[in-house]
CSV table of C-alpha atoms in Angstrom, one decimal:
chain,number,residue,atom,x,y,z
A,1,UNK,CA,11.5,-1.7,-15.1
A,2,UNK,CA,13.1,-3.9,-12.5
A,3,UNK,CA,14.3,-3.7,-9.1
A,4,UNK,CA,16.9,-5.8,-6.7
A,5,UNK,CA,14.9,-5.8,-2.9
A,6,UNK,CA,17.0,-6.9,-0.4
A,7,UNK,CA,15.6,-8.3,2.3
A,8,UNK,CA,17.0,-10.0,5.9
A,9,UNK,CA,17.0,-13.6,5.9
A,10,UNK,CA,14.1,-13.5,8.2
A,11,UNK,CA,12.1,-11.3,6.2
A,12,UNK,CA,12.8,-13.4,2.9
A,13,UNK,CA,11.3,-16.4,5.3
A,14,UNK,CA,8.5,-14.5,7.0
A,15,UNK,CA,7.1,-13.6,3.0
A,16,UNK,CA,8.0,-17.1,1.7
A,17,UNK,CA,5.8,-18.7,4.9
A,18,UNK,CA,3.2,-15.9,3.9
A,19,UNK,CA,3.1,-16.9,0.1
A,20,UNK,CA,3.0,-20.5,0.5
A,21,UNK,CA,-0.1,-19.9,2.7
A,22,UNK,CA,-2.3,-17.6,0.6
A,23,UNK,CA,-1.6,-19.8,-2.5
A,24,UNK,CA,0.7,-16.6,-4.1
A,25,UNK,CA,4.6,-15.7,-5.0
A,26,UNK,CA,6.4,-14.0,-2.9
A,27,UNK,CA,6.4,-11.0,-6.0
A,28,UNK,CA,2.9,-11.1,-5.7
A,29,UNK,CA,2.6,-10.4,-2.5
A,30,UNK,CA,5.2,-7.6,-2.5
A,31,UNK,CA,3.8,-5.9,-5.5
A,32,UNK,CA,0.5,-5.5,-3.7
A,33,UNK,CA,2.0,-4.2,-0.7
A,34,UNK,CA,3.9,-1.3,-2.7
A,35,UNK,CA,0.5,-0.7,-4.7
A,36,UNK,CA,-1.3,-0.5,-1.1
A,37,UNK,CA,1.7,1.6,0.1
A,38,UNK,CA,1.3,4.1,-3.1
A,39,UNK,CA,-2.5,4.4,-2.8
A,40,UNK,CA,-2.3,5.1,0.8
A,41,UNK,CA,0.1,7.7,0.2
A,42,UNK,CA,-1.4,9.2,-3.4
A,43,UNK,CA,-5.2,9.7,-0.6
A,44,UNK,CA,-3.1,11.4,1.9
A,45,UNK,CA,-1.6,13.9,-0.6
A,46,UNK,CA,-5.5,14.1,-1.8
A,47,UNK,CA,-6.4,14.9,1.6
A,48,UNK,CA,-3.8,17.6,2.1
A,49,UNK,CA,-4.7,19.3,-0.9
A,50,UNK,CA,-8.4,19.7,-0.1
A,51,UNK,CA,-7.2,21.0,3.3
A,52,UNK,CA,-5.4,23.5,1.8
A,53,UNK,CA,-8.2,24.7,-0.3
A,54,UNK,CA,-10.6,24.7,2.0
A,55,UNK,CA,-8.4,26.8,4.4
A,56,UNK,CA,-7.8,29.0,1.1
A,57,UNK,CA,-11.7,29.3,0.6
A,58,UNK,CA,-12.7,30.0,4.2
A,59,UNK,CA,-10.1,32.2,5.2
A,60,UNK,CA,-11.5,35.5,4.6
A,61,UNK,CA,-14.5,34.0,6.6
A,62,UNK,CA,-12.6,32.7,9.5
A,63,UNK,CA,-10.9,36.3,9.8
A,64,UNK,CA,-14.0,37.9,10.0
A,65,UNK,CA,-15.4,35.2,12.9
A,66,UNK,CA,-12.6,35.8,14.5
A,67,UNK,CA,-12.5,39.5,14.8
């Protein structure tokens, strides 16, 4: 699937300096920042949902301490 990114002129030039300086495209570099962005986000949910279970496991406990 493909996608149109619109960026500001001074973004476009910012990435292009960036690219020509670690040897990669410019799609290279963007790709990795969404896959960075998407893994961050995917251990956060992660996160979240432990939370919730542990809260779910312990609550019973917790109510008990805190009586």
């Amino acid at each position: 699937m493909a996608m149109t990114l619109r960026l500001t002129d001074e973004q476009t030039e910012a990435l292009r300096r960036l690219a020509e300086k670690e040897g990669r495209s410019m799609q290279q570099i963007v790709v990795a920042a969404v896959e960075e962005y998407l893994s961050r986000h995917a251990a956060d949910e992660e996160v979240h949902r432990l939370g919730v279970e542990a809260v779910r496991r312990w609550k019973p406990v917790l109510d008990r301490l805190a009586q």
